[in-house]
Coordinates of C-alpha atoms in Angstrom, one line a residue:
X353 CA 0.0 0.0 0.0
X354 CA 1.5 3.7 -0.7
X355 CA 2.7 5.3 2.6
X356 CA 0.9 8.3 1.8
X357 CA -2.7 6.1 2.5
X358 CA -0.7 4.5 5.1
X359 CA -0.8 7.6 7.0
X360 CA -4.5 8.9 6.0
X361 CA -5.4 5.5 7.2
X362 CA -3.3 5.9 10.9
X363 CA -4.4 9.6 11.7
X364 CA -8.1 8.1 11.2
X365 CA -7.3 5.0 13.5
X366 CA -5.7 7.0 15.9
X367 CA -7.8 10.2 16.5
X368 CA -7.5 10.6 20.1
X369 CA -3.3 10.8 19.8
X370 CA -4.0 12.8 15.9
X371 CA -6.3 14.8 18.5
X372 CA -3.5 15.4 20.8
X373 CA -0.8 16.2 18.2
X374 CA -3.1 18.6 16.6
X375 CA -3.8 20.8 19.8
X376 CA 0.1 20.5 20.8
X377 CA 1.1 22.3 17.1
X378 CA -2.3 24.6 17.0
X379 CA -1.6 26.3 20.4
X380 CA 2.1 26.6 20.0
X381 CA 1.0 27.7 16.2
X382 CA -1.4 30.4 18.0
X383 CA 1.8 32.0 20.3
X384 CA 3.9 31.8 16.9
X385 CA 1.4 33.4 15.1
X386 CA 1.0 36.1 17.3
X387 CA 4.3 36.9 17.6
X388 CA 4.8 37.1 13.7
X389 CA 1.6 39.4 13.4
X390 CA 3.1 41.5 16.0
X391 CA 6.5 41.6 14.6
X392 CA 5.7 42.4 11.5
X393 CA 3.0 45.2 12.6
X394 CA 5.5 47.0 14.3
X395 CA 7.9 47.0 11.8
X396 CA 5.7 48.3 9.7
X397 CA 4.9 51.1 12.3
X398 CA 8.7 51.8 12.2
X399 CA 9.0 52.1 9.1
X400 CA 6.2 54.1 8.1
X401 CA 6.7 56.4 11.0
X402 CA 10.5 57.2 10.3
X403 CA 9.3 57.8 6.4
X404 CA 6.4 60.5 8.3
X405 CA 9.8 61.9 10.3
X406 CA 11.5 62.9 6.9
X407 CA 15.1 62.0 6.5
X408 CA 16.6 64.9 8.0
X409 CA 19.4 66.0 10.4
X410 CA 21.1 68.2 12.2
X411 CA 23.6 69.0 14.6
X412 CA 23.1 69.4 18.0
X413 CA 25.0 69.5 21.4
X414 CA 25.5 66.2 23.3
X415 CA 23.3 66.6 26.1
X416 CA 24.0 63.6 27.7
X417 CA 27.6 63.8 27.4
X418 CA 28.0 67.3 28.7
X419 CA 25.5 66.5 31.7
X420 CA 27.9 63.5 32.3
X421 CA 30.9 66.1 32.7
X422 CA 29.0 68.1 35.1
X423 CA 27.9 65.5 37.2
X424 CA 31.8 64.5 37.1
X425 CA 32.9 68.4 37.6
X426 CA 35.2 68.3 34.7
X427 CA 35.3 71.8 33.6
X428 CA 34.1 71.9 29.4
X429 CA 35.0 74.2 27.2
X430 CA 32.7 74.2 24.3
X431 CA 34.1 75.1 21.4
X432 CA 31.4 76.5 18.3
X433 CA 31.6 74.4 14.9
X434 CA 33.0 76.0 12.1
X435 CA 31.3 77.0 8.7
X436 CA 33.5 74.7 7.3
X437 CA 32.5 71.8 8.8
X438 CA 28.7 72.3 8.2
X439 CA 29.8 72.9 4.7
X440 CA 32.1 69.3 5.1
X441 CA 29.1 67.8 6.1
X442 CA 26.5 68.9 3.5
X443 CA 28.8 67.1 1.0
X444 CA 28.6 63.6 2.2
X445 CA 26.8 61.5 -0.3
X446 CA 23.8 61.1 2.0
X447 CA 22.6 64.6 1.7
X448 CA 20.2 65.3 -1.0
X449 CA 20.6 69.4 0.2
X450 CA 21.0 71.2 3.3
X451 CA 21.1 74.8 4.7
X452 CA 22.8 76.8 7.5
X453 CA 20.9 79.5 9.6
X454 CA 22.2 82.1 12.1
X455 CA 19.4 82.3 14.4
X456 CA 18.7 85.1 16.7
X457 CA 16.2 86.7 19.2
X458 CA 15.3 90.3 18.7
X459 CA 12.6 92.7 20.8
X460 CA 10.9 95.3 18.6
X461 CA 8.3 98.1 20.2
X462 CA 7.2 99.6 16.5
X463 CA 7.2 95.0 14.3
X464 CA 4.1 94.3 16.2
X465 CA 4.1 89.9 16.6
X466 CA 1.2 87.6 16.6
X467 CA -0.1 86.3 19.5
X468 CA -3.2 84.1 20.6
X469 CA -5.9 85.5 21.7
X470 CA -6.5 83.1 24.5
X471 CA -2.4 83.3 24.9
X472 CA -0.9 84.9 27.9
X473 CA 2.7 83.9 27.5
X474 CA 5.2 86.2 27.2
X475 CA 5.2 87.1 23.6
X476 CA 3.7 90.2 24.0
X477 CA 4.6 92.2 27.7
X478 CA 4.9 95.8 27.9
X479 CA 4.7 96.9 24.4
X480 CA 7.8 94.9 23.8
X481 CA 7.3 92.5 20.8
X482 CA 9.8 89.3 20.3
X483 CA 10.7 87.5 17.5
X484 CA 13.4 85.3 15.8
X485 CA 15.4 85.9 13.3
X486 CA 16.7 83.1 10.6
X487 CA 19.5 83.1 8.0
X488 CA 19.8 81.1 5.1
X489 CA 22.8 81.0 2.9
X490 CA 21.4 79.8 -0.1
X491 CA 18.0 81.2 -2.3
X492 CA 15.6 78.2 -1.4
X493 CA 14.8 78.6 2.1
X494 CA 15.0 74.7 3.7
X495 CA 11.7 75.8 5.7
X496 CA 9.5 75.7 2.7
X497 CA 11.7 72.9 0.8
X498 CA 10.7 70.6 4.4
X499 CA 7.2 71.5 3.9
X500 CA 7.3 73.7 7.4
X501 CA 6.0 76.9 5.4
X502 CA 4.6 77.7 2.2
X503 CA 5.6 80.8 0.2
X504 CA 2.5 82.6 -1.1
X505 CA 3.6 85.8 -2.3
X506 CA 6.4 87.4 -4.1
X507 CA 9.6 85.5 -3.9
X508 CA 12.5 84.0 -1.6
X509 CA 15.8 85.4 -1.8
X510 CA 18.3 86.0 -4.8
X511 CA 22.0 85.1 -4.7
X512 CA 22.7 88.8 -5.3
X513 CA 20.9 89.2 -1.7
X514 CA 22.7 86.2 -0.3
X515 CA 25.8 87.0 -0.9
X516 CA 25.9 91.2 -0.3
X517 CA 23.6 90.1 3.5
X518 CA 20.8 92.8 1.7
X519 CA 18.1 93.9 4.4
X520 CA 15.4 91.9 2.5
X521 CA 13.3 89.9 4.4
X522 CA 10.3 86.9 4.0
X523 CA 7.6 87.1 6.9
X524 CA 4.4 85.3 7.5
X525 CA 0.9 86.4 6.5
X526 CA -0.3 86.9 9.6
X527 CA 2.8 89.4 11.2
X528 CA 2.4 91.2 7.2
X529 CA -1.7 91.8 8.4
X530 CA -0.9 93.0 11.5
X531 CA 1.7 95.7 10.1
X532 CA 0.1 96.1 7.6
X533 CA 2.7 95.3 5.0
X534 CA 3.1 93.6 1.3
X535 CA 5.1 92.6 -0.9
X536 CA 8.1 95.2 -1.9
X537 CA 7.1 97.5 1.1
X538 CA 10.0 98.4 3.6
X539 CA 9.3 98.2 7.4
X540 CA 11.4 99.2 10.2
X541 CA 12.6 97.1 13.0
X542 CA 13.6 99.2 16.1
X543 CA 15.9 96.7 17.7
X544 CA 15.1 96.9 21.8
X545 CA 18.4 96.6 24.3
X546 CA 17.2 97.0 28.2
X547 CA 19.2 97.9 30.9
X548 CA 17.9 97.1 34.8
X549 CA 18.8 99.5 37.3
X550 CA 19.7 98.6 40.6
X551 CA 17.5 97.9 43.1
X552 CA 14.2 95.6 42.6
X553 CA 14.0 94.7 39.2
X554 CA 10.7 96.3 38.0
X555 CA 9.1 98.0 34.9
X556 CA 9.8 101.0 36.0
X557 CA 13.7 100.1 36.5
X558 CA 13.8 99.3 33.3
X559 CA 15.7 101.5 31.3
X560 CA 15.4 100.8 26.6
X561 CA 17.2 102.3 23.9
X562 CA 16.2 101.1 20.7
X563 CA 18.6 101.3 16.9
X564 CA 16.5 101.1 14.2
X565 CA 17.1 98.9 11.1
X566 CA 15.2 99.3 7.5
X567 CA 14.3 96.1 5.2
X568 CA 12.3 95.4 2.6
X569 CA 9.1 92.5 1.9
X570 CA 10.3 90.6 -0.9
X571 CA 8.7 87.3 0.4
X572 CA 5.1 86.5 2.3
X573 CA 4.2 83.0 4.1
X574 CA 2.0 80.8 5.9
X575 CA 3.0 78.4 8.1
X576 CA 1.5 74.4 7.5
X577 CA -0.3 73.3 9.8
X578 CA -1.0 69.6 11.2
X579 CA -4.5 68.3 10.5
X580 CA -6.2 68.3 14.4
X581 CA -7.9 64.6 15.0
X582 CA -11.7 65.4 16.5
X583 CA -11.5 63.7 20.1
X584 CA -14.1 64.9 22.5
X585 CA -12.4 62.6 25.2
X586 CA -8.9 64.4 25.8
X587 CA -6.1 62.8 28.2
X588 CA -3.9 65.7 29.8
X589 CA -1.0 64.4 27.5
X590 CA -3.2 65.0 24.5
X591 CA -4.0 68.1 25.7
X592 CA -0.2 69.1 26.4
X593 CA 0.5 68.1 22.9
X594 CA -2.1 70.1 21.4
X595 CA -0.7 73.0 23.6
X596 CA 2.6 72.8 22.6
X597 CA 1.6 72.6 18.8
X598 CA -0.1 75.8 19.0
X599 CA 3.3 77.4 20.7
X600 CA 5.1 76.2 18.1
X601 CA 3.0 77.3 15.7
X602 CA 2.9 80.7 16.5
X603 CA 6.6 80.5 17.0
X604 CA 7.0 79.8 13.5
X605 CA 4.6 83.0 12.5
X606 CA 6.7 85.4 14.5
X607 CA 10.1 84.1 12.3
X608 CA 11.4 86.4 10.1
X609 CA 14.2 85.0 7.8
X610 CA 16.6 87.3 6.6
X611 CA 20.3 86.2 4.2
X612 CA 22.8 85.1 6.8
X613 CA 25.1 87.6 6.4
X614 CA 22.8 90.3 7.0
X615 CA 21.9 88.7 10.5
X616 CA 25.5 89.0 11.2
X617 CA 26.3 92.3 10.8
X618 CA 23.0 93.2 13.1
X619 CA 24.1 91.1 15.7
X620 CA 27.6 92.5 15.6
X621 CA 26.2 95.9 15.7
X622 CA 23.6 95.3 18.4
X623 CA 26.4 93.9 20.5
X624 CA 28.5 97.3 20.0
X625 CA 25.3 99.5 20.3
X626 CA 24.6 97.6 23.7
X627 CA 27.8 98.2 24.9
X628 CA 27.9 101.7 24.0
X629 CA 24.9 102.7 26.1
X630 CA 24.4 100.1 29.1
X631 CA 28.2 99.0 29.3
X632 CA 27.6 97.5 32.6
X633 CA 25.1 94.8 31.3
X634 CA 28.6 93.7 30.7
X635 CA 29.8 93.4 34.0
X636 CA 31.7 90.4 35.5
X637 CA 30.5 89.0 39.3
X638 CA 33.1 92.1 40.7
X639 CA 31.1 94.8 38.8
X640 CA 34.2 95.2 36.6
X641 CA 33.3 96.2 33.0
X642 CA 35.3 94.9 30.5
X643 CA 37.1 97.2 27.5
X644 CA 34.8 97.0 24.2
X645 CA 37.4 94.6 22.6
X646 CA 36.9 92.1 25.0
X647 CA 33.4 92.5 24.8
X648 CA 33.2 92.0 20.8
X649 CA 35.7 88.9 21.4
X650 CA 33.8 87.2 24.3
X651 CA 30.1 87.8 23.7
X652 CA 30.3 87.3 20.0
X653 CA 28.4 84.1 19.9
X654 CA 27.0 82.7 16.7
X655 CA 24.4 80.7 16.9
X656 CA 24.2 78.6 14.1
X657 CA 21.4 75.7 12.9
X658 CA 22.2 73.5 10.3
X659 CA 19.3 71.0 8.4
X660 CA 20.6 68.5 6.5
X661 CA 17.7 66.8 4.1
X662 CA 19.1 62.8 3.2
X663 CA 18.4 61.1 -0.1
X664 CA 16.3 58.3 1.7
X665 CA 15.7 57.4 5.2
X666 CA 17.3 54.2 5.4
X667 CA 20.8 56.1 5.0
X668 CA 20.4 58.4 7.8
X669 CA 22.1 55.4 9.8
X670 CA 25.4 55.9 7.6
X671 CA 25.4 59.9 7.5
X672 CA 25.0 59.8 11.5
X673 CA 28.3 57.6 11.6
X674 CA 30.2 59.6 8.9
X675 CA 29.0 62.8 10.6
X676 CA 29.8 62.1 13.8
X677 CA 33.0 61.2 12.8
X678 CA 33.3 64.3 11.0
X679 CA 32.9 66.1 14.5
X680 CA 35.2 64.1 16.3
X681 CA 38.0 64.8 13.9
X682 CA 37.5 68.6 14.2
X683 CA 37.8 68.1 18.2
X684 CA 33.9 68.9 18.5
X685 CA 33.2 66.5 20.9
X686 CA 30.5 68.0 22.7
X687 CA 28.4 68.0 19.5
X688 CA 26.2 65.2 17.6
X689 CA 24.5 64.3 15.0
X690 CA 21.1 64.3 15.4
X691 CA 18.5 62.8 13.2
X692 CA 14.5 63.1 12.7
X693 CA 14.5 59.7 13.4
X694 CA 15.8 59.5 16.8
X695 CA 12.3 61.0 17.8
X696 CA 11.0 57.5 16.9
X697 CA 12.4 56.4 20.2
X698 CA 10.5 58.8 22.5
X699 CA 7.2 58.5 20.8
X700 CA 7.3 55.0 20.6
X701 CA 7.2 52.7 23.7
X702 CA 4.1 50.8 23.7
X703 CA 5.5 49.6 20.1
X704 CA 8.6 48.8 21.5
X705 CA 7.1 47.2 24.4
X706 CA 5.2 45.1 22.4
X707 CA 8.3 44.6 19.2
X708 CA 10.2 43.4 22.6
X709 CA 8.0 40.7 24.0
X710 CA 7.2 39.0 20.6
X711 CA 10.3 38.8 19.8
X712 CA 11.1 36.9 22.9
X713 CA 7.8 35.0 22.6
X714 CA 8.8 33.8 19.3
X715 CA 11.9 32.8 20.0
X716 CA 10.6 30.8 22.9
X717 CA 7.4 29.1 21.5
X718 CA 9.9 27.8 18.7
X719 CA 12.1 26.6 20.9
X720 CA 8.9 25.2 23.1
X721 CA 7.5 23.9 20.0
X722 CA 10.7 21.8 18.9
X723 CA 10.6 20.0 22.5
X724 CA 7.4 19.4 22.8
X725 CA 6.2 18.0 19.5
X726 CA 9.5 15.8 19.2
X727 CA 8.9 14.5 23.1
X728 CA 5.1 13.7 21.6
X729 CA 5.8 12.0 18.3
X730 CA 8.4 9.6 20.4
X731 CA 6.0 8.9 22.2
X732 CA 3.5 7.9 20.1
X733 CA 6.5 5.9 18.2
X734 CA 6.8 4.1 21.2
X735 CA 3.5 3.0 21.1
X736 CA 4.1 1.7 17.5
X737 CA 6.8 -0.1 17.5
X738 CA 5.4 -3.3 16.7
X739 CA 3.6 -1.6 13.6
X740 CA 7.0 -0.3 12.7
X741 CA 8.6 -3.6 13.2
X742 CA 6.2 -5.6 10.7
X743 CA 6.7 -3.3 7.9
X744 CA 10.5 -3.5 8.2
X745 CA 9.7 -7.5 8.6
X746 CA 7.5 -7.3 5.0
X747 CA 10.4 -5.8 3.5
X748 CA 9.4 -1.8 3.5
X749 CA 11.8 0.4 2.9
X750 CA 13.0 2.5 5.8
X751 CA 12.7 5.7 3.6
X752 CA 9.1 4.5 3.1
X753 CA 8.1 4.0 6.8
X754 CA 9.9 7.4 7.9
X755 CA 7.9 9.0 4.5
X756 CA 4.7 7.6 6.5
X757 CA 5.6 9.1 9.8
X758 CA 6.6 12.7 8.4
X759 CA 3.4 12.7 6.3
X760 CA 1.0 11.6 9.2
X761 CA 2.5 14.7 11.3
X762 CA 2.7 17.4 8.3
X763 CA -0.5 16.4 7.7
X764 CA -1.8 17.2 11.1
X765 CA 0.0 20.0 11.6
X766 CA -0.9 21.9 8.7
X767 CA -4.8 21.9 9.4
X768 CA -3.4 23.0 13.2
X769 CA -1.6 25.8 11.5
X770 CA -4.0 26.8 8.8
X771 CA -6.7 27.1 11.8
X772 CA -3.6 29.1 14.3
X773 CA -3.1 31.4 11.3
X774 CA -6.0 33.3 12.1
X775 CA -6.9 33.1 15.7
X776 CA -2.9 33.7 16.3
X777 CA -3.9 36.9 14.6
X778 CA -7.2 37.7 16.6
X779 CA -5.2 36.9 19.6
X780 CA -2.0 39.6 18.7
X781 CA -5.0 42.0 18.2
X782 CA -6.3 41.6 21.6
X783 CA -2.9 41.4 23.2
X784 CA -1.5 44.4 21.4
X785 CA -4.8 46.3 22.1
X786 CA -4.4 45.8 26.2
X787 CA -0.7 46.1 26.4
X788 CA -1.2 49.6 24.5
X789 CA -3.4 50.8 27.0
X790 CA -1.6 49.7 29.8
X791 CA 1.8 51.8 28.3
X792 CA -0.1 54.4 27.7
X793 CA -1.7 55.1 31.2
X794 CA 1.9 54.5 32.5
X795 CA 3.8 57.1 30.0
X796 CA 1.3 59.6 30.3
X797 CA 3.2 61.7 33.0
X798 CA 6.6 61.2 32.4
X799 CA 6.4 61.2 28.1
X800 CA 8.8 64.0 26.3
X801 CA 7.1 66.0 24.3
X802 CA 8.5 67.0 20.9
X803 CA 7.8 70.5 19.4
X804 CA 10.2 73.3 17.3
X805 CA 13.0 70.7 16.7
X806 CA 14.7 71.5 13.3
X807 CA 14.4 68.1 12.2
X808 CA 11.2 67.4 13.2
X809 CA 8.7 69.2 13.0
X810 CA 5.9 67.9 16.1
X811 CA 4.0 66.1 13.3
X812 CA 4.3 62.6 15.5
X813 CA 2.7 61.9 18.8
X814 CA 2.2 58.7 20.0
X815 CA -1.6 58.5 19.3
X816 CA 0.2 58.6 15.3
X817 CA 2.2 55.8 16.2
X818 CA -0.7 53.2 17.6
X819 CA -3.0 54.7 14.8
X820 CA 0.2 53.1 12.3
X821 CA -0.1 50.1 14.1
X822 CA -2.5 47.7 12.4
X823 CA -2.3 43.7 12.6
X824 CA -3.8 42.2 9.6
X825 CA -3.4 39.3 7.4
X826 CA -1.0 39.7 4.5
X827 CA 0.7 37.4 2.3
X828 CA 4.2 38.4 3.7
X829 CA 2.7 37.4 7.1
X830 CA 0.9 33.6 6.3
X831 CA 4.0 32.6 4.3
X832 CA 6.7 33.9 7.2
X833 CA 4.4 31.6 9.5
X834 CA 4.2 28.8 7.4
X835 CA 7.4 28.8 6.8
X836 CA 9.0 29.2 10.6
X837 CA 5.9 26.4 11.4
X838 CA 6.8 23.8 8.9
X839 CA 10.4 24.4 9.5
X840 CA 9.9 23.6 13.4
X841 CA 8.0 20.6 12.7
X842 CA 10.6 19.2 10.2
X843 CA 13.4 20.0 12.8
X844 CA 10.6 17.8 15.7
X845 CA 11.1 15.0 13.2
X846 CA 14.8 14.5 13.4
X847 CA 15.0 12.9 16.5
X848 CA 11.6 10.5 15.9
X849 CA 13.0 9.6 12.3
X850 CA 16.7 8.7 13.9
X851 CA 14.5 6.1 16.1
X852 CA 13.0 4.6 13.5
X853 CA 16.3 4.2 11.5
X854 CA 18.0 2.6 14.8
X855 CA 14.7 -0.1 15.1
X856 CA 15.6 -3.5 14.6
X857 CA 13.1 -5.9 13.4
X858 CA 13.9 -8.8 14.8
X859 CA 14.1 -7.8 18.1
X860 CA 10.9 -6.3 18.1
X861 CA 8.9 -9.2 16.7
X862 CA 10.8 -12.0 19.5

């Protein structure tokens, strides 16, 4: 008879131990199942969240290392990158294009900001208006090529006005509507210095002198915002995010970007113009005032942010090495390179929870599933040796019987695993669905938020992240389980099948 009836015929004898074979493999198959589902959902979570993050980097100081030397008491002296090596940088192969800004903070009485109406931060305090400044050093500003802002009128700047620093400037719509400005018209910025007297320090200690600075509108924009979800149910974290998103929003209205050069010169002037009149602002801890020259040398700090845009983001990996590198070989140790998507990490734990504890489940359920399912076919061999014994006697060919024995468990096992396919994946569901909750009640309090990074722009928050998370059935998914389930049960076979090699007829049938 052909082994392969053989073994139809033996599962249909035998369907208490078929029974007991086929519950072993389908509830092993269920915790293998699971853990593939989950796997593969939060990779695709990872991946499709780092693709929402951009491929984009920066550098950034090493906050860890340089709280590290504090704790220690080693004394740091920080010394600022070079234009050179930004410029090194941006011509690694990874970088698609990238941009260098001098940023700085400047008080205005006449530039009126924009504020919220429901705001009472400090934005606006005693007539004094705030805003930042940002330099670019080439015509496309990196804001609007990272989708950040969106130029609606007139234009960006021209190398002419790049190169010369020209006071031409690109503001937002809103700040244009609330001076009153357009496109070509020429606004004044009266730059504010204060000086605090002695005594309690007060409004009416305050002492301002103001130099005032001409540019013109050559660019307007509006700033892009995220899409708000509707949730009439809020958490306080949700309500923190949505918080800070509106501070950084209007943080990005009240920008005014200006050529790099230009900046420059202000902030060496300002420096010189606040020395001039409130020299003691200067001061050291003896109330010593230091001669201009040291001044210019010493408080001339440049404060410069780089954004680096990658080709793809599965090379933001290698440009972190080679940067990094980069640094440590100009001695800038207390710098890094930071990348959009490092904010995977923070936003991320319930996935990683859960990308954790399947991948230990997986690894132990195949282990389990070897040991177990070999232990029970031996036994059950055990139990047939005699049958064994008389087909050896008959002259069957070993390769026959142990055909008979792999087919009778394949068999089994592949209705256990058809039917562990899908409840393995209503099971992950369930699982992933209650260890998300639980993560997220424990990470409300303690979870960073992320807002006004340069390389991220607060598009993620963790609700994005489970929303990403979806555990379906795919074809990638059945295949990868079939494959890892057949595998194990082959590899349960080997020791049963070297049994049934090592059987001796004739001492079976004395």
């Amino acid at each position: 008879m052909n082994f392969f009836k053989r073994a139809l015929l033996s599962i249909q004898r035998r369907k208490s131990k078929s029974l007991i074979l086929f519950l072993v493999i389908f509830i092993l198959g269920n915790l293998m199942a699971g853990a593939i589902a989950i796997q593969q959902a939060t990779q695709h979570v990872e991946t499709e969240i780092k693709t929402r993050l951009g491929a984009n980097a920066t550098v950034s100081f090493n906050q860890e290392k340089l709280q590290k030397l504090s704790e220690e008491g080693t004394d740091i002296d920080i010394k600022e990158p070079d234009i050179k090596v930004y410029k090194e940088l941006g011509k690694l192969d990874q970088v698609k294009f990238y941009d260098y800004s001098v940023i700085d903070y400047i008080t205005t009485e006449k530039l009126k900001n924009v504020v919220s109406k429901d705001d009472d931060s400090i934005l606006d305090i005693n007539g004094i208006h705030y805003f930042t400044v940002k330099g670019a050093s080439r015509p496309e500003l990196i804001d609007v090529q990272m989708k950040k802002i969106s130029l609606i009128e007139g234009n960006t700047f021209s190398q002419e006005e790049i190169e010369k620093g020209l006071p031409v400037a690109v503001i937002s719509e809103k700040v244009a509507t609330e001076n009153n400005l357009h496109v070509g018209d020429s606004f004044v910025m009266d730059r504010v210095i204060e000086h605090y007297g002695t005594g309690n320090v007060d409004v009416e200690n305050i002492e301002r002198k103001s130099k005032e600075y001409s540019a013109t509108v050559v660019g307007i924009f509006t700033v892009n915002q995220v899409e708000k979800k509707e949730n009439s149910s809020k958490n306080s974290k949700q309500i923190e995010q949505e918080q800070n998103q509106q501070i950084d929003y209007y943080d990005k209205l009240n920008v005014i970007y200006f050529p790099n050069d230009y900046i420059e010169k202000t902030q060496k002037e300002m420096l010189e113009f606040n020395y001039d009149n409130f020299p003691d602002n200067f001061s050291d801890e003896n109330s010593d005032i230091p001669d201009k020259e040291t001044v210019l040398k010493d408080f001339s700090f440049k404060n410069i942010q780089a954004t680096y845009v990658l080709n793809k983001p599965e090379e933001v990996e290698d440009f972190k090495l080679l940067g990094n590198q980069i640094l440590k070989d100009n001695k800038l140790d207390y710098y890094k390179i930071e990348a959009s998507s490092d904010q995977f990490d923070s936003i991320a734990g319930p996935i990683k929870g859960m990308a954790n504890i399947s991948k230990i489940v997986l690894i132990v359920s195949v282990m389990a599933s070897v040991f177990i399912i070999t232990l029970v076919i031996i036994l059950f061999l055990r139990d047939r040796k005699h049958e064994l014994g008389i087909y050896l006697s008959l002259g069957e060919k070993r390769n026959r019987v142990v055909g008979q024995i792999v087919t009778e468990v394949l068999l089994v096992a592949i209705i256990a695993m058809t039917l562990s396919v899908f409840s393995g994946n209503v099971l992950a569901k369930n699982f992933s669905e209650s260890l998300m909750t639980t993560q997220q009640i424990d990470n409300t309090e303690d979870e960073m938020m992320i807002f006004g990074s340069p390389v991220v722009d607060f598009q993620i928050t963790e609700d994005d992240v489970i929303d990403a998370y979806d555990i379906k059935l795919t074809p990638s998914y059945i295949v990868l389980f079939y494959l890892i389930g057949l595998i194990v049960v082959l590899l349960s076979t080997i020791v049963p099948l070297v049994y049934i090699m090592r059987l001796n007829p004739k001492k079976i049938m004395m």
